[in-house]
Tab-separated table of C-alpha atoms and ligand atoms in Angstrom:
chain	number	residue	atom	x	y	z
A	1	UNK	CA	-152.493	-95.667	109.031
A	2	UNK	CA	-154.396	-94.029	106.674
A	3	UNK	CA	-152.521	-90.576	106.849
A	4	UNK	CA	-149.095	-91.713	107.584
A	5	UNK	CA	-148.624	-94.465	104.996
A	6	UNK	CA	-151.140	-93.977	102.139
A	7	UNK	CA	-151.834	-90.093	101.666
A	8	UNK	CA	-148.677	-89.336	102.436
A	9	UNK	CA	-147.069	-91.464	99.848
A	10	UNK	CA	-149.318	-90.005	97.098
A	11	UNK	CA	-152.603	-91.814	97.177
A	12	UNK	CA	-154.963	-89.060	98.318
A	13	UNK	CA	-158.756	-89.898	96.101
A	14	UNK	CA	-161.169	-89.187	98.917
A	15	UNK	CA	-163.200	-92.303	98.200
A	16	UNK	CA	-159.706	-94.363	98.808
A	17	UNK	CA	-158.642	-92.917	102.283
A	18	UNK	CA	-162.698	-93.128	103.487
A	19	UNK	CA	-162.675	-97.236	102.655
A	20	UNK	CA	-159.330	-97.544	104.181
A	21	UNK	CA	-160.783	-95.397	107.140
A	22	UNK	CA	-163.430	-97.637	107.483
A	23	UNK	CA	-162.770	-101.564	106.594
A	24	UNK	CA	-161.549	-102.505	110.078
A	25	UNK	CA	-158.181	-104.363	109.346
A	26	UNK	CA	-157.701	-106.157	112.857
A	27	UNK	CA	-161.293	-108.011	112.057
A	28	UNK	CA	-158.673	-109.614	109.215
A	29	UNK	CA	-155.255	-110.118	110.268
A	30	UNK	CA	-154.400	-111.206	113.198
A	31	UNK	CA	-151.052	-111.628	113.810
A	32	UNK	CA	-148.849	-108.651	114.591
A	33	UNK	CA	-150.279	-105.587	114.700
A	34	UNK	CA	-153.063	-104.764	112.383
A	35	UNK	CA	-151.962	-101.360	111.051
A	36	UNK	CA	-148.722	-101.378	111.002
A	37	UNK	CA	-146.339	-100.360	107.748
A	38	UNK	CA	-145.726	-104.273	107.145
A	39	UNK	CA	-146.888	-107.187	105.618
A	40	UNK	CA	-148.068	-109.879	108.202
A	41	UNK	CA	-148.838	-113.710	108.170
A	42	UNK	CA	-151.847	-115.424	107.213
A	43	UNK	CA	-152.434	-119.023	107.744
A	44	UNK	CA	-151.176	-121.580	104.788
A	45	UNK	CA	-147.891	-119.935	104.929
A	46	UNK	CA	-149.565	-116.773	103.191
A	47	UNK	CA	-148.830	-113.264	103.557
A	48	UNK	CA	-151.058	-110.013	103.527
A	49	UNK	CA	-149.458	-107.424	102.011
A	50	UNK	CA	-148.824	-104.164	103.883
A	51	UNK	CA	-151.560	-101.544	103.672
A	52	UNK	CA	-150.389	-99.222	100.867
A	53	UNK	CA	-149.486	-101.672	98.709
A	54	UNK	CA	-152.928	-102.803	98.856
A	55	UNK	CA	-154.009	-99.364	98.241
A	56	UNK	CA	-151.720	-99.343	95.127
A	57	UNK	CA	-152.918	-101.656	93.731
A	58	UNK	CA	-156.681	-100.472	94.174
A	59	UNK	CA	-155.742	-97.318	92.984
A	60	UNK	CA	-154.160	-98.474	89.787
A	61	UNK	CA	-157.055	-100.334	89.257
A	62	UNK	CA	-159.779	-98.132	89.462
A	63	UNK	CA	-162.047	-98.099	86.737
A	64	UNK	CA	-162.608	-95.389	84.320
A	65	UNK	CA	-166.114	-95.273	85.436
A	66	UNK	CA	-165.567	-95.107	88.909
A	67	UNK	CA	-165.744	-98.116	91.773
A	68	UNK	CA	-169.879	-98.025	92.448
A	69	UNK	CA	-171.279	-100.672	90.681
A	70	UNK	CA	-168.183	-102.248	89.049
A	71	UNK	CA	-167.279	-105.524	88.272
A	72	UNK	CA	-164.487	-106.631	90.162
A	73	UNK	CA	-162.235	-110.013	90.067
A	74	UNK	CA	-159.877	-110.372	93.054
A	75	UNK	CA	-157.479	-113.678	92.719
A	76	UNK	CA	-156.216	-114.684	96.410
A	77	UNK	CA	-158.607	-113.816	98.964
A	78	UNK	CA	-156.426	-114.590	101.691
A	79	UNK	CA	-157.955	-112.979	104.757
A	80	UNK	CA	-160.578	-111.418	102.863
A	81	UNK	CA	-159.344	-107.740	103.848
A	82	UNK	CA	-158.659	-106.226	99.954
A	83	UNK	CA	-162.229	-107.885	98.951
A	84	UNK	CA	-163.430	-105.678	101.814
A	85	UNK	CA	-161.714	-102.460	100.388
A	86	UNK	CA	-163.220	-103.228	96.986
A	87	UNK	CA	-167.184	-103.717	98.324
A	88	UNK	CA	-166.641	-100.530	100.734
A	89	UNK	CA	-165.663	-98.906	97.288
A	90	UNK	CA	-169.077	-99.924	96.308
A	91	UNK	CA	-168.058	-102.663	93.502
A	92	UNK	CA	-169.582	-105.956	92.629
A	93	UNK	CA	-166.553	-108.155	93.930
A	94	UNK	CA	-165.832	-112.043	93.455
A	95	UNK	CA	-162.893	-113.788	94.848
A	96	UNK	CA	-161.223	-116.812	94.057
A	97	UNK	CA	-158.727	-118.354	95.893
A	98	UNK	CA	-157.023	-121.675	95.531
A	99	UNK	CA	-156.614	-122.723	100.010
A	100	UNK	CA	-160.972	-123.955	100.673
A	101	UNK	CA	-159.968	-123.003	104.573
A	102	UNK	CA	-158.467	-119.643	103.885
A	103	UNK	CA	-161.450	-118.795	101.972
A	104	UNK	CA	-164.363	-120.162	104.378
A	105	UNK	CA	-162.487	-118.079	107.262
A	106	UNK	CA	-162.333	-115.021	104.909
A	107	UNK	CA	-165.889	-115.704	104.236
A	108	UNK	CA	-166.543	-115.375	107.911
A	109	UNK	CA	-164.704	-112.300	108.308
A	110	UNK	CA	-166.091	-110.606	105.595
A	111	UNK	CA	-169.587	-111.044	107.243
A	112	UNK	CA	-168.397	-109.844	110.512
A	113	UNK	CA	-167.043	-106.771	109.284
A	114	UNK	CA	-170.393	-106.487	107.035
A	115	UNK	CA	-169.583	-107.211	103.754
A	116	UNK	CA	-171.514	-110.442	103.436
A	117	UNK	CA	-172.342	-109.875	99.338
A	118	UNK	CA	-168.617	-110.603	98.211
A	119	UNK	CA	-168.931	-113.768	95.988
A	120	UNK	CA	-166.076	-116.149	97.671
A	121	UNK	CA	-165.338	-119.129	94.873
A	122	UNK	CA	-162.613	-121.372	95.681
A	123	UNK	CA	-160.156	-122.570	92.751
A	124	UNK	CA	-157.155	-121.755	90.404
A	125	UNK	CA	-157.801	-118.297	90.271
A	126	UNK	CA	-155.196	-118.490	86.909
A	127	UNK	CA	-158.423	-119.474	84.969
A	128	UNK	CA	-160.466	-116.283	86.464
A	129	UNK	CA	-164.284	-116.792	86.962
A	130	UNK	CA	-165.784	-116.844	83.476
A	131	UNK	CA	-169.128	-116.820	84.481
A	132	UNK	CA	-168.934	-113.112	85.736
A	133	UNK	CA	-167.178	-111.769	83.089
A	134	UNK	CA	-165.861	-108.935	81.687
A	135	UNK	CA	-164.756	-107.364	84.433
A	136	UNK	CA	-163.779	-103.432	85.048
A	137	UNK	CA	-161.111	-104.216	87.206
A	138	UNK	CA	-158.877	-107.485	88.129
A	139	UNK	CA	-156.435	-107.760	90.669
A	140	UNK	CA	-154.286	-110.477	91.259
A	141	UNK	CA	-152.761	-110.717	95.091
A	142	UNK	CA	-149.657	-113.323	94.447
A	143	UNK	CA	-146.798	-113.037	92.089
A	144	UNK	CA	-146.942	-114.826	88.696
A	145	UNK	CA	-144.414	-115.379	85.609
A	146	UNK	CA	-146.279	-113.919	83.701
A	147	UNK	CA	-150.182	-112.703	83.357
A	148	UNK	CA	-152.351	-115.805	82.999
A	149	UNK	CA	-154.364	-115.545	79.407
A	150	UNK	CA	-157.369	-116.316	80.777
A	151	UNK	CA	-157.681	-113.197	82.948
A	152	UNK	CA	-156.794	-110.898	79.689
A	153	UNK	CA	-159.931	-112.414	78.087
A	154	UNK	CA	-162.211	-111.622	80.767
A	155	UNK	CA	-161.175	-108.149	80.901
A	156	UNK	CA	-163.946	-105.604	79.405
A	157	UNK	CA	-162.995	-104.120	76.130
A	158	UNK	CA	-163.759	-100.944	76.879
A	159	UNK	CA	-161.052	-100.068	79.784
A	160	UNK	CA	-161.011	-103.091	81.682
A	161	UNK	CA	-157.473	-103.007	84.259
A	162	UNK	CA	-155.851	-105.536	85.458
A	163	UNK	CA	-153.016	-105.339	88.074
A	164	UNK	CA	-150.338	-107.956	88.736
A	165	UNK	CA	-147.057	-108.559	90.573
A	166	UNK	CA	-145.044	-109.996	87.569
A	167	UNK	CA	-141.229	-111.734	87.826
A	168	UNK	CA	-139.800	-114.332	89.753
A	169	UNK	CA	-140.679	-115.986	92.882
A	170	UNK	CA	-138.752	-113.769	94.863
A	171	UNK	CA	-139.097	-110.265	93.136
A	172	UNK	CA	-141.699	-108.661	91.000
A	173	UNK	CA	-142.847	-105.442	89.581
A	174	UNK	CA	-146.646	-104.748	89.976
A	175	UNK	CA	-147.626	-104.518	86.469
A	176	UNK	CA	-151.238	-103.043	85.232
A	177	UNK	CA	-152.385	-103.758	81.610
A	178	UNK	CA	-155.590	-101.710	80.370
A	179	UNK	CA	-157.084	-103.167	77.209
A	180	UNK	CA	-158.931	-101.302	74.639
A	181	UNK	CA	-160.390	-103.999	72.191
A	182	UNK	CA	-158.069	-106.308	71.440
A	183	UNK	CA	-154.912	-104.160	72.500
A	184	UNK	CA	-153.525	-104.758	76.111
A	185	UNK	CA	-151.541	-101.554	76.876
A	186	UNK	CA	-148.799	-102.372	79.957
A	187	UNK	CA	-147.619	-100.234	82.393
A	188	UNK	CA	-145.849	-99.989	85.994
A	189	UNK	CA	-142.373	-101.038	87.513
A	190	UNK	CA	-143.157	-100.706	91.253
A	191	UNK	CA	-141.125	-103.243	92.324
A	192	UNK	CA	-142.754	-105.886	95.024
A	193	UNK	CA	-142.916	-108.919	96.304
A	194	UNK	CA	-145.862	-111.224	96.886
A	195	UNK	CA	-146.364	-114.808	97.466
A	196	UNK	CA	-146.896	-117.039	94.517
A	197	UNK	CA	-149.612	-117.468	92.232
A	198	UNK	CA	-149.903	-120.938	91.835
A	199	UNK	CA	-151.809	-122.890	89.987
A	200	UNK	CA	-152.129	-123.702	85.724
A	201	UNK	CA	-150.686	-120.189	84.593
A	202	UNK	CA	-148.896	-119.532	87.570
A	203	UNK	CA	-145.849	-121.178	88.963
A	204	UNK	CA	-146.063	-124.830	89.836
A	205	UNK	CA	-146.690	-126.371	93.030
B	301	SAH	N1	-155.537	-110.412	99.023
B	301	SAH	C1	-155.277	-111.112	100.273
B	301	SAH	C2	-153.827	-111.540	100.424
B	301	SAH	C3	-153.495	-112.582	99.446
B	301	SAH	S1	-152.048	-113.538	99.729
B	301	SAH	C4	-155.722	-110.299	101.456
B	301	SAH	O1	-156.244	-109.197	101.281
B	301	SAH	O2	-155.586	-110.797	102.568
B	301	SAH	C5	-152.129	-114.449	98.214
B	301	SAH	C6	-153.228	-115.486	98.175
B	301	SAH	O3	-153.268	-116.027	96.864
B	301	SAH	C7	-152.984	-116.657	99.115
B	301	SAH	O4	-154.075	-116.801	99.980
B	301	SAH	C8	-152.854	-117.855	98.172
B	301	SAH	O5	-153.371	-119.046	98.702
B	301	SAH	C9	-153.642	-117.382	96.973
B	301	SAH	N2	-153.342	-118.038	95.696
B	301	SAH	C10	-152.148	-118.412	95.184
B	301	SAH	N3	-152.301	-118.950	93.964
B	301	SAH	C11	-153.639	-118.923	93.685
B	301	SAH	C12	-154.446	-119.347	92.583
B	301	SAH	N4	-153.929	-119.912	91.472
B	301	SAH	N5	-155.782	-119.157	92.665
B	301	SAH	C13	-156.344	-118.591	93.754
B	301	SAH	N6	-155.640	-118.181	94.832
B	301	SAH	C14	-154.304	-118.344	94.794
């Protein structure tokens, strides 16, 4: 998995391929087969992206200062399995997501597979998590209209990222915004598709 369809796409930082090496996928997904080039089911009518979009997306997220010690804001938790590629990167990660059984079974996996300090909140993940704020890095794992306020606020001044899938409900390009004070500089037209975000400053139910 890791050769095939991440390094050979592009994404080759060591520290990357070693936490995809390691984070066993099957403890997470289920359905299907674990690391294949696809996206797969979760329960709720959810979907898990396939693996190198979810290394895309941690790679355009990475934080100037490196992943050890950073503060990181994942909305959607899903199966937990992006949470656990953030804490094998060595960040501080909390992750809200909006389904209480989706996250108490991600909770559970996460502790199987050993990464039992991820901070699991359940909620509209459109507000963020205030409380942990700013954070170095935010990624957002369903597709919104647009990128909710909130989670600009909570980004650090200082080269905080944020990456989002961005358009409609059925196509969006995975957009990253770094801000720098109180300028939010956009980037990114990888097109993609994700489930919705849904909640305040998402779509609507
Ligand atoms: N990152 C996950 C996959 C996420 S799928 C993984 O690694 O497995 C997208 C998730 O976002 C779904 O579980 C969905 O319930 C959740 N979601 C949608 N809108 C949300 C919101 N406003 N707040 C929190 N979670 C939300």
């Amino acid at each position: 998995m890791v050769h095939e369809q991440i390094a050979s796409r592009g994404l080759r930082e060591p520290d990357l391929l070693r936490a995809f090496a390691k984070v066993p996928r099957h403890v997470f997904v289920e359905a299907g087969s674990p690391y294949a080039d696809e996206a797969l089911p979760l329960p709720a009518g959810q979907t898990i992206s396939q693996p190198y979009i979810v290394a895309l997306m941690t790679d355009a997220a990475r934080p100037a200062v490196g992943w050890q010690g950073a503060r990181v804001l994942e909305i959607g938790t899903g199966s937990g399995y992006q949470a656990a590629i953030l804490a094998e990167l060595g960040a501080e990660v909390t992750s809200v997501e909006r389904h209480a059984e989706l996250s108490e079974s991600a909770g559970r996996r996460l502790g199987d597979a050993g990464y039992d300090r991820v901070r699991l909140v359940v909620g509209d993940g459109t507000h963020g998590w205030p409380q942990g704020a700013p954070y170095d890095a935010v990624i957002v794992t369903a597709a919104g209209p647009s990128v909710p306020k909130p989670l600009l606020d909570q980004l650090a001044p200082d080269g905080g990222k944020l990456v989002m899938p961005v358009g409609t409900r059925v196509h969006q390009e995975l957009t990253v915004v770094e801000r720098r004070g109180e300028e939010f500089i956009r980037s990114g037209r990888d097109p993609v598709v994700f489930v919705p975000l849904i909640g305040e400053h998402g779509f609507g139910e």
